[in-house]
PDB file of C-alpha atoms in Angstrom:
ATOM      1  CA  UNK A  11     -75.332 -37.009-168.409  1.00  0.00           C
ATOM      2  CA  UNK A  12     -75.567 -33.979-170.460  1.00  0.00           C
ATOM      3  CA  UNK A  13     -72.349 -32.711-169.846  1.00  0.00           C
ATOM      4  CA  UNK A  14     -70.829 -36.547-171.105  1.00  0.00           C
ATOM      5  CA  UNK A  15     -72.652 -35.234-174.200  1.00  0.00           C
ATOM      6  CA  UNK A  16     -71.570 -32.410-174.676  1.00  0.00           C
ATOM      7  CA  UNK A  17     -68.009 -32.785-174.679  1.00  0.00           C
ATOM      8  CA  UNK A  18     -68.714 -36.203-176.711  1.00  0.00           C
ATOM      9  CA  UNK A  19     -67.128 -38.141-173.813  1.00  0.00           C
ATOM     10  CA  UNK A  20     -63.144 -37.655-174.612  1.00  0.00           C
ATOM     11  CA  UNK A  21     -63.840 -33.857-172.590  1.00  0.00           C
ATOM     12  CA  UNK A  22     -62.055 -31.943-175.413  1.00  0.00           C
ATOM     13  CA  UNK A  23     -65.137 -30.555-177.346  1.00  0.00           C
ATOM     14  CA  UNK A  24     -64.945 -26.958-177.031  1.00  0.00           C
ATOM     15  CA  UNK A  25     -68.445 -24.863-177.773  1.00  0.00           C
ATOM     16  CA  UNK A  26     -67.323 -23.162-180.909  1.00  0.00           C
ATOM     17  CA  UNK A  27     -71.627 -21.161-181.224  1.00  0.00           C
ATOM     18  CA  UNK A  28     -73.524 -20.443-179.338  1.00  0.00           C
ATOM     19  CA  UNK A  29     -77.255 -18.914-179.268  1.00  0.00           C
ATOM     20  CA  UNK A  30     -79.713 -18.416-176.081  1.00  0.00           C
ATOM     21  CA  UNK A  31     -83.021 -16.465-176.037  1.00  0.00           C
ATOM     22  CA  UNK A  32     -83.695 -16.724-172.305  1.00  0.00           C
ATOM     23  CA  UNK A  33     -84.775 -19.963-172.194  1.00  0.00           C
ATOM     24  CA  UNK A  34     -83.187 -22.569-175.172  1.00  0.00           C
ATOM     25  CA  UNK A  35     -80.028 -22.949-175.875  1.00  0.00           C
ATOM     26  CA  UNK A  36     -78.830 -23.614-179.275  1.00  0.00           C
ATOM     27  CA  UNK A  37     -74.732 -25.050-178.878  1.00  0.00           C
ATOM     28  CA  UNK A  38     -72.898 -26.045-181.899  1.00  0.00           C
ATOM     29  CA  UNK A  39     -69.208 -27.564-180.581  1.00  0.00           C
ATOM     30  CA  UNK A  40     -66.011 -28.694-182.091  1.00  0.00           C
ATOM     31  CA  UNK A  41     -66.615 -31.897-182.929  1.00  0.00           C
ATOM     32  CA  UNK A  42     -69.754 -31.118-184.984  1.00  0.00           C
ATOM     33  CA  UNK A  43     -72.494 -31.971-182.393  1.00  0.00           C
ATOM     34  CA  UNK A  44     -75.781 -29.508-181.966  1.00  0.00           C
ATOM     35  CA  UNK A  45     -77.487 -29.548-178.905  1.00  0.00           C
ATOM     36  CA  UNK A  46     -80.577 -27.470-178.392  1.00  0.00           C
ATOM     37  CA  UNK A  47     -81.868 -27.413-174.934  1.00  0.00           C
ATOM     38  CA  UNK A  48     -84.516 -25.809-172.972  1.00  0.00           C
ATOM     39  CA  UNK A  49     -84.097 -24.896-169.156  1.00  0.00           C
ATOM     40  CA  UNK A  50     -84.650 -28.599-167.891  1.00  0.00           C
ATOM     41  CA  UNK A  51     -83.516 -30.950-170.614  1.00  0.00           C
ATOM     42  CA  UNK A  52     -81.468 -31.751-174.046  1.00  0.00           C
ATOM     43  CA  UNK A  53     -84.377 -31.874-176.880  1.00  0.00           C
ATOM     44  CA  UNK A  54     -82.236 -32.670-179.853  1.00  0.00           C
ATOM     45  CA  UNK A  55     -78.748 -33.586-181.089  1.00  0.00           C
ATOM     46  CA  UNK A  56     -77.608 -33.777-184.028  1.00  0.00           C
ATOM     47  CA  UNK A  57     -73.821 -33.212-186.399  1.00  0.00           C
ATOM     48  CA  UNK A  58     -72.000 -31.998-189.007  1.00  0.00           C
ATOM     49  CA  UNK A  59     -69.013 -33.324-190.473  1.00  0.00           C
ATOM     50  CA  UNK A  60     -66.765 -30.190-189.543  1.00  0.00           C
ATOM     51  CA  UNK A  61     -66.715 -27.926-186.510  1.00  0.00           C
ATOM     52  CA  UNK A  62     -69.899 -26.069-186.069  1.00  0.00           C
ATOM     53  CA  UNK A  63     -69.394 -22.065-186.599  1.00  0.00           C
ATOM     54  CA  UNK A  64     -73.248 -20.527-185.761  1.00  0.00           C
ATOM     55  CA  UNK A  65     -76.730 -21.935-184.510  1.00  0.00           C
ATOM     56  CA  UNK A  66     -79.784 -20.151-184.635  1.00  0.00           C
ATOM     57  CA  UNK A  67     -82.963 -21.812-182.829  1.00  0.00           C
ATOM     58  CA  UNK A  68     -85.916 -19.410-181.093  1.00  0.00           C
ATOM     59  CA  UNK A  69     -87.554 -22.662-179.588  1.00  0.00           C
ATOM     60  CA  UNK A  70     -89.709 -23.957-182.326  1.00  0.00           C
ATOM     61  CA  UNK A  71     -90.036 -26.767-184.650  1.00  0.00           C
ATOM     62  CA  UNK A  72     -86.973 -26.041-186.725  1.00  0.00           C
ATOM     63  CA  UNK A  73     -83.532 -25.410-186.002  1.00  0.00           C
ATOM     64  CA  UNK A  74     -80.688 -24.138-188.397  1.00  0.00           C
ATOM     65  CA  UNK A  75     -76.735 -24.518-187.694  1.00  0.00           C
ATOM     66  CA  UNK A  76     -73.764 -23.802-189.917  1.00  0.00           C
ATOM     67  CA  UNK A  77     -70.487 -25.237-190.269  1.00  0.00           C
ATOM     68  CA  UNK A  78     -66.713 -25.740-191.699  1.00  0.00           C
ATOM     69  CA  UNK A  79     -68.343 -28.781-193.604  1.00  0.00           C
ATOM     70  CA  UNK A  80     -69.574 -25.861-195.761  1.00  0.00           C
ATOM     71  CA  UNK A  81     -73.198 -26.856-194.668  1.00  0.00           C
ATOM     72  CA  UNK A  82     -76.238 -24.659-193.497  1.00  0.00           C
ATOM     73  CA  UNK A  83     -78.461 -26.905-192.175  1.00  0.00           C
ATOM     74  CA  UNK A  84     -82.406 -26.985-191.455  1.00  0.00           C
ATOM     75  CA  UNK A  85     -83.043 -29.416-188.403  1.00  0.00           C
ATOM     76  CA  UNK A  86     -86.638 -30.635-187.335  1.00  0.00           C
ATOM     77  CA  UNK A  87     -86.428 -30.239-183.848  1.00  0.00           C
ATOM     78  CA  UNK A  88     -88.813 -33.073-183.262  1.00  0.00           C
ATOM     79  CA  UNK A  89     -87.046 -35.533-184.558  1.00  0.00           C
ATOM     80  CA  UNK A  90     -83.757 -34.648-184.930  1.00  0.00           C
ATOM     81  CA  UNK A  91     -83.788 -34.805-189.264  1.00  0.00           C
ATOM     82  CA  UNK A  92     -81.873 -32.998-191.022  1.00  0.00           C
ATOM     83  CA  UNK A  93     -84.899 -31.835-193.341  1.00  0.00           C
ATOM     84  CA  UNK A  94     -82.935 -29.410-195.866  1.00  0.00           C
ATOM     85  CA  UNK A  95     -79.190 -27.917-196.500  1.00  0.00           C
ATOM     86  CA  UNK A  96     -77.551 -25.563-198.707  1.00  0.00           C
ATOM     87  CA  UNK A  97     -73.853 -26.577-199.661  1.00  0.00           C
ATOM     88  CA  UNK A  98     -71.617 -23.294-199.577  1.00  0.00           C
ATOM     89  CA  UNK A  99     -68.421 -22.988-202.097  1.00  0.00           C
ATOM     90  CA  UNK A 100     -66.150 -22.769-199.453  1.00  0.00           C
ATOM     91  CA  UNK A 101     -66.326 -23.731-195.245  1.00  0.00           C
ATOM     92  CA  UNK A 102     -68.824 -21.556-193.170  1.00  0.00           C
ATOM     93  CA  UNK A 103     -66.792 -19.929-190.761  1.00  0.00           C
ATOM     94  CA  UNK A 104     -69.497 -17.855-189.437  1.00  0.00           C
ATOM     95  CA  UNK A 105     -73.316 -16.943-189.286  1.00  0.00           C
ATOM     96  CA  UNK A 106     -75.842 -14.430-188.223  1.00  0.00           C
ATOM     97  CA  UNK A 107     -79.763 -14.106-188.952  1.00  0.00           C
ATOM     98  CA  UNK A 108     -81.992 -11.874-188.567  1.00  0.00           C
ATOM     99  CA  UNK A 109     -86.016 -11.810-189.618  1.00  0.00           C
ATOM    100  CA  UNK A 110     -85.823 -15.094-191.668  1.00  0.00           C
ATOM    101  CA  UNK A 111     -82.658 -14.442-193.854  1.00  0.00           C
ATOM    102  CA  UNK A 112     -79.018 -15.883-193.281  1.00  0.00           C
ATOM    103  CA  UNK A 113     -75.241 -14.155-194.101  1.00  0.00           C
ATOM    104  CA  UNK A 114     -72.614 -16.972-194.097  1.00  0.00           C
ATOM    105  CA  UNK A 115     -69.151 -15.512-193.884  1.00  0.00           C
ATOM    106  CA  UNK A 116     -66.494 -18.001-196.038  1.00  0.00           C
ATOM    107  CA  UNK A 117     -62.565 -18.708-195.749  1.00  0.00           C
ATOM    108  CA  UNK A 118     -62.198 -16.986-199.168  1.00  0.00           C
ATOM    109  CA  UNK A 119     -63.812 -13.802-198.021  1.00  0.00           C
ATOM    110  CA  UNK A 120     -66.957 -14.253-199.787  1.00  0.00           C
ATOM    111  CA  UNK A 121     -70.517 -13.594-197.648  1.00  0.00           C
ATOM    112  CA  UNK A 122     -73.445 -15.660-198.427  1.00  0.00           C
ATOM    113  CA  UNK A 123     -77.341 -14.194-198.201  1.00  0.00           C
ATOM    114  CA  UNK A 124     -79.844 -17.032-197.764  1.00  0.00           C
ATOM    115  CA  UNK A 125     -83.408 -16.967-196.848  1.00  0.00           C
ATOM    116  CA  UNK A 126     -84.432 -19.400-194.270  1.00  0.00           C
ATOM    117  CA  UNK A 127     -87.863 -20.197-195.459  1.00  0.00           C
ATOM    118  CA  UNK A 128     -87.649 -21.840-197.711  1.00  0.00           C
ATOM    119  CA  UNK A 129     -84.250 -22.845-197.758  1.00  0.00           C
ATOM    120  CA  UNK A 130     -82.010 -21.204-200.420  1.00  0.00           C
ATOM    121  CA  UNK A 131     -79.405 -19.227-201.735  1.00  0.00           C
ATOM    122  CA  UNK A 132     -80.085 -15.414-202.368  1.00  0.00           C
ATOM    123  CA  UNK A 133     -76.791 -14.048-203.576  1.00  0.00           C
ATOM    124  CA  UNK A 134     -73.384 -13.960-202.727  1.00  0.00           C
ATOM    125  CA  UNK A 135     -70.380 -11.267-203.021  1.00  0.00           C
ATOM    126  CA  UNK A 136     -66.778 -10.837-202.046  1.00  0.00           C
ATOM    127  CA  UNK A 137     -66.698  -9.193-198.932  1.00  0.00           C
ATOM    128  CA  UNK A 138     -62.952  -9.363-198.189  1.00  0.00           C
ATOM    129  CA  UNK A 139     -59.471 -10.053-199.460  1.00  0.00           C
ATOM    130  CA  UNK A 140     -58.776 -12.378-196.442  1.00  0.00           C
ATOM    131  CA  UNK A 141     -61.562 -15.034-194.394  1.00  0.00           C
ATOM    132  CA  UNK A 142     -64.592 -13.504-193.285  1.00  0.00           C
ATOM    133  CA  UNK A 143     -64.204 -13.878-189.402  1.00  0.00           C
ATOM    134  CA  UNK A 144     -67.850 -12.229-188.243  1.00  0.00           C
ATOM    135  CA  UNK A 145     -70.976 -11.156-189.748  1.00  0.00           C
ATOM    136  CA  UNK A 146     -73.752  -9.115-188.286  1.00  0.00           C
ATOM    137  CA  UNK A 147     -76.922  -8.869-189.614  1.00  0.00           C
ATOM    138  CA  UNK A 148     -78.076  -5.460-188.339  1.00  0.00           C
ATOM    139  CA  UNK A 149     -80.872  -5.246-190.489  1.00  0.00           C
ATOM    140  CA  UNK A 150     -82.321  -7.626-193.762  1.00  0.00           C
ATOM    141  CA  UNK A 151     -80.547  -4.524-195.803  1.00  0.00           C
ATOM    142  CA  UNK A 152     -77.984  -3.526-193.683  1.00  0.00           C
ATOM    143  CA  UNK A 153     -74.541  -6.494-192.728  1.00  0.00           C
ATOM    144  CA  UNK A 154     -70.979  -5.731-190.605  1.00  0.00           C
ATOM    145  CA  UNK A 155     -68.447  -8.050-191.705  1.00  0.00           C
ATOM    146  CA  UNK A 156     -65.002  -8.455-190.191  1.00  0.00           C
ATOM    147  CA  UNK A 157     -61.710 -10.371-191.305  1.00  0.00           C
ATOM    148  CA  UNK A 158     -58.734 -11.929-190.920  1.00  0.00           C
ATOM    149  CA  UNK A 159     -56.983  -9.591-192.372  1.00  0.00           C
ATOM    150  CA  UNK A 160     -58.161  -7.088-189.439  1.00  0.00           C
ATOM    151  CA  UNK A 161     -61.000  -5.317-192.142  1.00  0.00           C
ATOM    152  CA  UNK A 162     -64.442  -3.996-191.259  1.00  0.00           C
ATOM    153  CA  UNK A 163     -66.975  -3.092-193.727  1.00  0.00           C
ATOM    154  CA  UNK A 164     -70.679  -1.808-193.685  1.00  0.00           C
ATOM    155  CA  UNK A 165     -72.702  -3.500-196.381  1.00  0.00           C
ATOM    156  CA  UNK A 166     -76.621  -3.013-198.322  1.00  0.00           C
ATOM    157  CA  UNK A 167     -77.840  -5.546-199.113  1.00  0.00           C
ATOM    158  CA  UNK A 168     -80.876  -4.134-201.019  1.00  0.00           C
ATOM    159  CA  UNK A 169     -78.739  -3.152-203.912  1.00  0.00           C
ATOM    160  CA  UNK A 170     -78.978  -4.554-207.351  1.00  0.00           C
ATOM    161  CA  UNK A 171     -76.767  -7.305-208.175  1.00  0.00           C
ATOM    162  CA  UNK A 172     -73.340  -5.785-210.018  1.00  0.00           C
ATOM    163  CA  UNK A 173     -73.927  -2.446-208.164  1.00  0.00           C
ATOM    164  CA  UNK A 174     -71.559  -1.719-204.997  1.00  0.00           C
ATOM    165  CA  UNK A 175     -72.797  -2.908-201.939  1.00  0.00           C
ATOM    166  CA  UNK A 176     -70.169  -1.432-199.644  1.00  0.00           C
ATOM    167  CA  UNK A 177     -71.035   1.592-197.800  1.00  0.00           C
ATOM    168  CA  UNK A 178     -67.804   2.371-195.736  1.00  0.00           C
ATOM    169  CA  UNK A 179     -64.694   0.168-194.576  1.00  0.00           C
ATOM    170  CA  UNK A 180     -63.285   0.512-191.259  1.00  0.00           C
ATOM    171  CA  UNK A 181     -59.261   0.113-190.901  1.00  0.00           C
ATOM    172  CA  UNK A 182     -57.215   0.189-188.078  1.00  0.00           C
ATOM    173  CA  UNK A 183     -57.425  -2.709-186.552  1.00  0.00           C
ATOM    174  CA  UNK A 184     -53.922  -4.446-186.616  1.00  0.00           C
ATOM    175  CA  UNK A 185     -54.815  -8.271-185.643  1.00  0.00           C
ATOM    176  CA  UNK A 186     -57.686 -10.408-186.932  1.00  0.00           C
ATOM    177  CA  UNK A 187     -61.036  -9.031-185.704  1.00  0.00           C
ATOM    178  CA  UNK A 188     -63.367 -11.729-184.276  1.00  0.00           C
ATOM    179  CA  UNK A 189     -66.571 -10.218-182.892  1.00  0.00           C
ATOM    180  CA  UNK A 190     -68.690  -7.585-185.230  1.00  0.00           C
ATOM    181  CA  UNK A 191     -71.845  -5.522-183.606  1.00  0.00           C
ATOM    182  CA  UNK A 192     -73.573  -2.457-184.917  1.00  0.00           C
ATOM    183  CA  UNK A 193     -77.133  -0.537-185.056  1.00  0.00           C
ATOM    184  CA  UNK A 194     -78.058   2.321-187.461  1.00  0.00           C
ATOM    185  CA  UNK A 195     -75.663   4.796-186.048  1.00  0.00           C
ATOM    186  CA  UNK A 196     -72.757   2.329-185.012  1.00  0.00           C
ATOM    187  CA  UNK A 197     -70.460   0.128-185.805  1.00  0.00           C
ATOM    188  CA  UNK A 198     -68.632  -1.943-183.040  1.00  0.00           C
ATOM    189  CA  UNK A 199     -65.365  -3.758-183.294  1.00  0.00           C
TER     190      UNK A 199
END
């Protein structure tokens, strides 16, 4: 039964997020269904109008997911609601969180900071020349972003607005980089 739901029943719905914690399973797919799940059972569903680009869900009452519809949404668990959203510019085309805050990487290279609780916008800034392809949180002050364009960059995020975020840009990559990790020391592409 779950797996008819998952693939919305034509079998083509790829999972395009995915987030797991040891036991739920946040799953945002192609054809803009969620599905959190715990080890025995589906718990919610839910969709966006575009294909769903990060989920983030530790197991409680609220779940959040982002998407190409340009949409962060807050989900009550429970029922299934939709209980808040923020409307990017431009489509999502990837997320990360960390401690309660949100980046939001957009196709026009711009990065989004949000809190979580409540709900909102903290600032934006243009990350890249090209679409943002990953973002890593690695801290609340401290992002990795990645692009199309085959750019990395190390970001602070606890710099006043106007000043220059951007600690150091990584080049060398010569094809779109898709996956971003780092700690305080490193930076992996």
């Amino acid at each position: 039964e779950e797996e008819a739901e998952a693939d919305d029943g034509d079998g083509t719905s790829e999972v395009t997020a995915l987030a797991f914690d040891g036991d739920h399973v946040a799953s945002g797919h192609a054809c803009g269904a969620v599905f959190l799940r715990n080890t025995s059972r589906t718990l919610m569903r839910a969709s966006h109008e575009g294909v769903v680009t990060g989920v983030h869900w530790e197991g409680g009452a609220t779940a959040f997911s982002a998407s190409a519809d340009r949409r962060l949404a807050q989900w009550d668990v429970r029922t299934g609601t939709r209980v808040a959203a923020l409307q990017a510019k431009r489509p999502i085309l990837c997320m990360d969180v960390c401690e309660g805050y949100a980046a939001l990487g957009l196709d026009d290279g711009s990065v989004c900071v949000c809190s979580l609780s409540p709900l909102r916008l903290l600032f934006s800034f243009k990350a890249h020349d090209s679409p943002v392809s990953a973002v890593r949180l690695v801290t609340v002050s401290q992002l990795v972003t990645s692009c199309a364009g085959g750019g990395v960059a190390l970001w602070r995020l606890d710099e006043e607005e106007g000043s220059e975020r951007r600690l150091t840009r990584f080049d060398g990559h010569t094809a779109p980089v898709v996956c971003v990790d780092g700690d305080a020391e490193k930076v992996v592409s």
